[in-house]
Amino acid sequence: MKNDVIIALDKVSFSYNGADALENVSLSIRKGEFLGVVGPNGGGKSTLLKIILGLLTPAKGQISVLGKSPHKGRAAIGYVPQYAAFERNFPITVEETVLLGRLGKTRMLWRYSASDHHAVDVALRECEIDGLKHRRLNTLSGGQFQRVLIARGLVSEPEILILDEPTANIDMRVEEDIFDLLKKLNARSTIIVVSHDIGFISEYVTRVACLNRTLVCHETEAVSGKTIEELYGSSVHMIQHAH
Amino acid sequence: MEFFSALISQSFLQNALLAGLLASVGCGIMGTYVVVKRINFLAGGIAHSVLGGMGIAYFFGKSPIIGAIVAAVIAALIIGWVNLKWRENEDTIISAIWSVGMAIGIIFIAKTPGYSVDLMSYLFGNILMVPDSGLSLMLLLDVFLVAIVMLFYKQLLAVCFDEEFARLRGINVEFFYLLLLCMVALTVVLLIQVVGLILVIALLTLPAAIASQYQGSLLRIMLTAVVLGAVFTSGGLALSYAPDLPAGATIILIAGSVYLISTVARGLIKSKAKVNDI
């Protein structure tokens, strides 16, 4: 089982200008897992992702991605950032956006190769947006935009796919479609997804990491109202979703 | 008509037309990056600080354009470094580089022995006085800019669109950002000969800003901006000839008018479309 661990954090701590964001976080993510990371705003979810991606260096603790440093291991990670943070009016087409995911795999100079374009076609088909290939990003709906970002993360054929709040500001029906797609992709990639919706993601993920500066992991069946209350630090209402 | 007959017989006008066309290539391509990356203020800082290099070069009897190239690249690297490492003070530092560069230029030009150089030609350009050597330099800079953009189009697009993702895909974001600013700096030098350093930021950004209102990809914006730049520089030259107006200022007035008309027209079309939707 230990050999299956592809991401390992050991007693990782991180602070922004003295304010603790993560404290003593240890986490092992196994190959093929579909891990949901939940927690309150400011609980350190995005910080955790950025540490795994090598964008932030922890003050204390060790981290390895596929047995390497995050900086070296991240080539095998497909990353899907929060779509709401994007400049929607940037003049770029869906195809050009997804092609950016081939950087690091394609040749350095000159244009993309035929195999890059083929990989883009495959990723667009898999995300069911092949009909949008030549559309500008600012003409897409929120759900379509999110699928483009997933296709961009997928097109490098990553071993690990990391998504930061992929369904924030997206309506519930589209959210379900996106998670159905992720479930399908989980057959070949390990998936880590940050989400605010613990009730919803527990139907899809194999394990939940509850993060509020410190970390507690649970198998999905163990997530109860009490767990959520401890995580958020106050009483919360559990709402039964009707998807 | 008077312009066209003069164009056939006068080599200085032919040089001027060619200088405008060569400047259009640089302004169309690099102006597109400046507009989509929203670094107009950075480009303005680079453009104005160039006077420092020109003044120093003039004082020591060297070519002002070579001084401009050196100053532009140094200013680009300093401003780029500040942007990458010290973003909270960026505005103040760019403003300081902007005005200190100009102040150095004015002092060196004032203290240059011999006859007094025409400061106005540096500030407002003189497309009618571009020598053959100036054209060769412009051609060289254009070839360099086009070659770099063709070779690294993917990386430059990634850095402009999504720096964080580019970094994750192994792109050296800091290197390409500084390269981009250095290319903007060289373009500024290209354009200074046509419109001078006071007006250079307008010629750098207006063609690309107009093109971006109609085109949906970076490459198309670049090509359209090159054509618009060629129309503005040639049109400005032609219109200014008979009434003996300053060519640089006429070029900028045409570009500014087209930008204004285009922006208002698009606004009206959009609001009409909204009314129809209701």
mmCIF file with all atom_site columns, N, CA and C in Angstrom, chain B residues 209-245:
data_model
loop_
_atom_site.group_PDB
_atom_site.id
_atom_site.type_symbol
_atom_site.label_atom_id
_atom_site.label_alt_id
_atom_site.label_comp_id
_atom_site.label_asym_id
_atom_site.label_entity_id
_atom_site.label_seq_id
_atom_site.pdbx_PDB_ins_code
_atom_site.Cartn_x
_atom_site.Cartn_y
_atom_site.Cartn_z
_atom_site.occupancy
_atom_site.B_iso_or_equiv
_atom_site.pdbx_formal_charge
_atom_site.auth_seq_id
_atom_site.auth_comp_id
_atom_site.auth_asym_id
_atom_site.auth_atom_id
_atom_site.pdbx_PDB_model_num
ATOM 1   N N  . ALA B 1 209 ? -5.394  48.542 -29.745 1.00 0.00 ? 209 ALA B N  1
ATOM 2   C CA . ALA B 1 209 ? -6.644  48.706 -28.988 1.00 0.00 ? 209 ALA B CA 1
ATOM 3   C C  . ALA B 1 209 ? -7.848  48.682 -29.941 1.00 0.00 ? 209 ALA B C  1
ATOM 4   N N  . ILE B 1 210 ? -7.703  49.318 -31.115 1.00 0.00 ? 210 ILE B N  1
ATOM 5   C CA . ILE B 1 210 ? -8.798  49.298 -32.103 1.00 0.00 ? 210 ILE B CA 1
ATOM 6   C C  . ILE B 1 210 ? -8.984  47.863 -32.615 1.00 0.00 ? 210 ILE B C  1
ATOM 7   N N  . ALA B 1 211 ? -7.864  47.220 -32.963 1.00 0.00 ? 211 ALA B N  1
ATOM 8   C CA . ALA B 1 211 ? -7.933  45.853 -33.508 1.00 0.00 ? 211 ALA B CA 1
ATOM 9   C C  . ALA B 1 211 ? -8.574  44.897 -32.506 1.00 0.00 ? 211 ALA B C  1
ATOM 10  N N  . SER B 1 212 ? -8.292  45.088 -31.227 1.00 0.00 ? 212 SER B N  1
ATOM 11  C CA . SER B 1 212 ? -8.821  44.157 -30.211 1.00 0.00 ? 212 SER B CA 1
ATOM 12  C C  . SER B 1 212 ? -10.345 44.276 -30.066 1.00 0.00 ? 212 SER B C  1
ATOM 13  N N  . GLN B 1 213 ? -10.907 45.373 -30.573 1.00 0.00 ? 213 GLN B N  1
ATOM 14  C CA . GLN B 1 213 ? -12.367 45.516 -30.514 1.00 0.00 ? 213 GLN B CA 1
ATOM 15  C C  . GLN B 1 213 ? -13.054 44.619 -31.551 1.00 0.00 ? 213 GLN B C  1
ATOM 16  N N  . TYR B 1 214 ? -12.289 44.164 -32.543 1.00 0.00 ? 214 TYR B N  1
ATOM 17  C CA . TYR B 1 214 ? -12.900 43.404 -33.640 1.00 0.00 ? 214 TYR B CA 1
ATOM 18  C C  . TYR B 1 214 ? -12.366 41.990 -33.799 1.00 0.00 ? 214 TYR B C  1
ATOM 19  N N  . GLN B 1 215 ? -11.187 41.715 -33.255 1.00 0.00 ? 215 GLN B N  1
ATOM 20  C CA . GLN B 1 215 ? -10.571 40.406 -33.475 1.00 0.00 ? 215 GLN B CA 1
ATOM 21  C C  . GLN B 1 215 ? -10.542 39.591 -32.177 1.00 0.00 ? 215 GLN B C  1
ATOM 22  N N  . GLY B 1 216 ? -10.641 38.248 -32.333 1.00 0.00 ? 216 GLY B N  1
ATOM 23  C CA . GLY B 1 216 ? -10.778 37.394 -31.161 1.00 0.00 ? 216 GLY B CA 1
ATOM 24  C C  . GLY B 1 216 ? -9.547  36.612 -30.784 1.00 0.00 ? 216 GLY B C  1
ATOM 25  N N  . SER B 1 217 ? -8.455  36.777 -31.522 1.00 0.00 ? 217 SER B N  1
ATOM 26  C CA . SER B 1 217 ? -7.235  36.062 -31.110 1.00 0.00 ? 217 SER B CA 1
ATOM 27  C C  . SER B 1 217 ? -6.046  36.998 -31.234 1.00 0.00 ? 217 SER B C  1
ATOM 28  N N  . LEU B 1 218 ? -5.010  36.676 -30.470 1.00 0.00 ? 218 LEU B N  1
ATOM 29  C CA . LEU B 1 218 ? -3.830  37.535 -30.398 1.00 0.00 ? 218 LEU B CA 1
ATOM 30  C C  . LEU B 1 218 ? -3.215  37.751 -31.786 1.00 0.00 ? 218 LEU B C  1
ATOM 31  N N  . LEU B 1 219 ? -3.106  36.667 -32.547 1.00 0.00 ? 219 LEU B N  1
ATOM 32  C CA . LEU B 1 219 ? -2.466  36.752 -33.860 1.00 0.00 ? 219 LEU B CA 1
ATOM 33  C C  . LEU B 1 219 ? -3.252  37.672 -34.794 1.00 0.00 ? 219 LEU B C  1
ATOM 34  N N  . ARG B 1 220 ? -4.571  37.542 -34.771 1.00 0.00 ? 220 ARG B N  1
ATOM 35  C CA . ARG B 1 220 ? -5.399  38.389 -35.639 1.00 0.00 ? 220 ARG B CA 1
ATOM 36  C C  . ARG B 1 220 ? -5.316  39.847 -35.224 1.00 0.00 ? 220 ARG B C  1
ATOM 37  N N  . ILE B 1 221 ? -5.260  40.080 -33.907 1.00 0.00 ? 221 ILE B N  1
ATOM 38  C CA . ILE B 1 221 ? -5.130  41.472 -33.423 1.00 0.00 ? 221 ILE B CA 1
ATOM 39  C C  . ILE B 1 221 ? -3.806  42.057 -33.923 1.00 0.00 ? 221 ILE B C  1
ATOM 40  N N  . MET B 1 222 ? -2.745  41.252 -33.840 1.00 0.00 ? 222 MET B N  1
ATOM 41  C CA . MET B 1 222 ? -1.430  41.727 -34.291 1.00 0.00 ? 222 MET B CA 1
ATOM 42  C C  . MET B 1 222 ? -1.468  42.123 -35.766 1.00 0.00 ? 222 MET B C  1
ATOM 43  N N  . LEU B 1 223 ? -2.010  41.230 -36.601 1.00 0.00 ? 223 LEU B N  1
ATOM 44  C CA . LEU B 1 223 ? -2.018  41.491 -38.048 1.00 0.00 ? 223 LEU B CA 1
ATOM 45  C C  . LEU B 1 223 ? -2.867  42.719 -38.371 1.00 0.00 ? 223 LEU B C  1
ATOM 46  N N  . THR B 1 224 ? -4.039  42.817 -37.725 1.00 0.00 ? 224 THR B N  1
ATOM 47  C CA . THR B 1 224 ? -4.907  43.974 -37.972 1.00 0.00 ? 224 THR B CA 1
ATOM 48  C C  . THR B 1 224 ? -4.229  45.258 -37.488 1.00 0.00 ? 224 THR B C  1
ATOM 49  N N  . ALA B 1 225 ? -3.545  45.180 -36.338 1.00 0.00 ? 225 ALA B N  1
ATOM 50  C CA . ALA B 1 225 ? -2.884  46.374 -35.788 1.00 0.00 ? 225 ALA B CA 1
ATOM 51  C C  . ALA B 1 225 ? -1.738  46.825 -36.690 1.00 0.00 ? 225 ALA B C  1
ATOM 52  N N  . VAL B 1 226 ? -1.039  45.868 -37.311 1.00 0.00 ? 226 VAL B N  1
ATOM 53  C CA . VAL B 1 226 ? 0.045   46.237 -38.242 1.00 0.00 ? 226 VAL B CA 1
ATOM 54  C C  . VAL B 1 226 ? -0.554  47.021 -39.421 1.00 0.00 ? 226 VAL B C  1
ATOM 55  N N  . VAL B 1 227 ? -1.675  46.514 -39.964 1.00 0.00 ? 227 VAL B N  1
ATOM 56  C CA . VAL B 1 227 ? -2.322  47.194 -41.107 1.00 0.00 ? 227 VAL B CA 1
ATOM 57  C C  . VAL B 1 227 ? -2.804  48.588 -40.674 1.00 0.00 ? 227 VAL B C  1
ATOM 58  N N  . LEU B 1 228 ? -3.445  48.661 -39.501 1.00 0.00 ? 228 LEU B N  1
ATOM 59  C CA . LEU B 1 228 ? -3.932  49.958 -39.015 1.00 0.00 ? 228 LEU B CA 1
ATOM 60  C C  . LEU B 1 228 ? -2.764  50.933 -38.804 1.00 0.00 ? 228 LEU B C  1
ATOM 61  N N  . GLY B 1 229 ? -1.674  50.433 -38.232 1.00 0.00 ? 229 GLY B N  1
ATOM 62  C CA . GLY B 1 229 ? -0.495  51.276 -38.013 1.00 0.00 ? 229 GLY B CA 1
ATOM 63  C C  . GLY B 1 229 ? 0.023   51.823 -39.339 1.00 0.00 ? 229 GLY B C  1
ATOM 64  N N  . ALA B 1 230 ? 0.049   50.962 -40.367 1.00 0.00 ? 230 ALA B N  1
ATOM 65  C CA . ALA B 1 230 ? 0.520   51.391 -41.687 1.00 0.00 ? 230 ALA B CA 1
ATOM 66  C C  . ALA B 1 230 ? -0.405  52.467 -42.262 1.00 0.00 ? 230 ALA B C  1
ATOM 67  N N  . VAL B 1 231 ? -1.716  52.278 -42.085 1.00 0.00 ? 231 VAL B N  1
ATOM 68  C CA . VAL B 1 231 ? -2.689  53.263 -42.588 1.00 0.00 ? 231 VAL B CA 1
ATOM 69  C C  . VAL B 1 231 ? -2.517  54.595 -41.854 1.00 0.00 ? 231 VAL B C  1
ATOM 70  N N  . PHE B 1 232 ? -2.346  54.531 -40.527 1.00 0.00 ? 232 PHE B N  1
ATOM 71  C CA . PHE B 1 232 ? -2.226  55.771 -39.744 1.00 0.00 ? 232 PHE B CA 1
ATOM 72  C C  . PHE B 1 232 ? -0.940  56.535 -40.083 1.00 0.00 ? 232 PHE B C  1
ATOM 73  N N  . THR B 1 233 ? 0.175   55.812 -40.154 1.00 0.00 ? 233 THR B N  1
ATOM 74  C CA . THR B 1 233 ? 1.449   56.517 -40.419 1.00 0.00 ? 233 THR B CA 1
ATOM 75  C C  . THR B 1 233 ? 1.464   57.081 -41.853 1.00 0.00 ? 233 THR B C  1
ATOM 76  N N  . SER B 1 234 ? 1.015   56.271 -42.824 1.00 0.00 ? 234 SER B N  1
ATOM 77  C CA . SER B 1 234 ? 1.010   56.757 -44.212 1.00 0.00 ? 234 SER B CA 1
ATOM 78  C C  . SER B 1 234 ? -0.005  57.883 -44.363 1.00 0.00 ? 234 SER B C  1
ATOM 79  N N  . GLY B 1 235 ? -1.201  57.692 -43.777 1.00 0.00 ? 235 GLY B N  1
ATOM 80  C CA . GLY B 1 235 ? -2.257  58.711 -43.860 1.00 0.00 ? 235 GLY B CA 1
ATOM 81  C C  . GLY B 1 235 ? -1.825  60.006 -43.188 1.00 0.00 ? 235 GLY B C  1
ATOM 82  N N  . GLY B 1 236 ? -1.190  59.878 -42.030 1.00 0.00 ? 236 GLY B N  1
ATOM 83  C CA . GLY B 1 236 ? -0.737  61.071 -41.295 1.00 0.00 ? 236 GLY B CA 1
ATOM 84  C C  . GLY B 1 236 ? 0.317   61.833 -42.085 1.00 0.00 ? 236 GLY B C  1
ATOM 85  N N  . LEU B 1 237 ? 1.214   61.069 -42.703 1.00 0.00 ? 237 LEU B N  1
ATOM 86  C CA . LEU B 1 237 ? 2.269   61.681 -43.512 1.00 0.00 ? 237 LEU B CA 1
ATOM 87  C C  . LEU B 1 237 ? 1.662   62.445 -44.694 1.00 0.00 ? 237 LEU B C  1
ATOM 88  N N  . ALA B 1 238 ? 0.720   61.788 -45.363 1.00 0.00 ? 238 ALA B N  1
ATOM 89  C CA . ALA B 1 238 ? 0.080   62.407 -46.543 1.00 0.00 ? 238 ALA B CA 1
ATOM 90  C C  . ALA B 1 238 ? -0.706  63.654 -46.151 1.00 0.00 ? 238 ALA B C  1
ATOM 91  N N  . LEU B 1 239 ? -1.500  63.538 -45.084 1.00 0.00 ? 239 LEU B N  1
ATOM 92  C CA . LEU B 1 239 ? -2.351  64.665 -44.687 1.00 0.00 ? 239 LEU B CA 1
ATOM 93  C C  . LEU B 1 239 ? -1.542  65.856 -44.176 1.00 0.00 ? 239 LEU B C  1
ATOM 94  N N  . SER B 1 240 ? -0.411  65.576 -43.565 1.00 0.00 ? 240 SER B N  1
ATOM 95  C CA . SER B 1 240 ? 0.371   66.669 -42.968 1.00 0.00 ? 240 SER B CA 1
ATOM 96  C C  . SER B 1 240 ? 1.215   67.402 -44.013 1.00 0.00 ? 240 SER B C  1
ATOM 97  N N  . TYR B 1 241 ? 1.435   66.777 -45.178 1.00 0.00 ? 241 TYR B N  1
ATOM 98  C CA . TYR B 1 241 ? 2.406   67.318 -46.131 1.00 0.00 ? 241 TYR B CA 1
ATOM 99  C C  . TYR B 1 241 ? 2.009   68.695 -46.685 1.00 0.00 ? 241 TYR B C  1
ATOM 100 N N  . ALA B 1 242 ? 0.842   68.790 -47.303 1.00 0.00 ? 242 ALA B N  1
ATOM 101 C CA . ALA B 1 242 ? 0.452   70.047 -47.966 1.00 0.00 ? 242 ALA B CA 1
ATOM 102 C C  . ALA B 1 242 ? 0.316   71.219 -46.981 1.00 0.00 ? 242 ALA B C  1
ATOM 103 N N  . PRO B 1 243 ? -0.410  71.034 -45.837 1.00 0.00 ? 243 PRO B N  1
ATOM 104 C CA . PRO B 1 243 ? -0.525  72.179 -44.912 1.00 0.00 ? 243 PRO B CA 1
ATOM 105 C C  . PRO B 1 243 ? 0.692   72.347 -43.999 1.00 0.00 ? 243 PRO B C  1
ATOM 106 N N  . ASP B 1 244 ? 1.727   71.532 -44.217 1.00 0.00 ? 244 ASP B N  1
ATOM 107 C CA . ASP B 1 244 ? 2.961   71.610 -43.431 1.00 0.00 ? 244 ASP B CA 1
ATOM 108 C C  . ASP B 1 244 ? 2.696   71.457 -41.927 1.00 0.00 ? 244 ASP B C  1
ATOM 109 N N  . LEU B 1 245 ? 1.944   70.424 -41.579 1.00 0.00 ? 245 LEU B N  1
ATOM 110 C CA . LEU B 1 245 ? 1.678   70.128 -40.155 1.00 0.00 ? 245 LEU B CA 1
ATOM 111 C C  . LEU B 1 245 ? 2.754   69.171 -39.640 1.00 0.00 ? 245 LEU B C  1
#
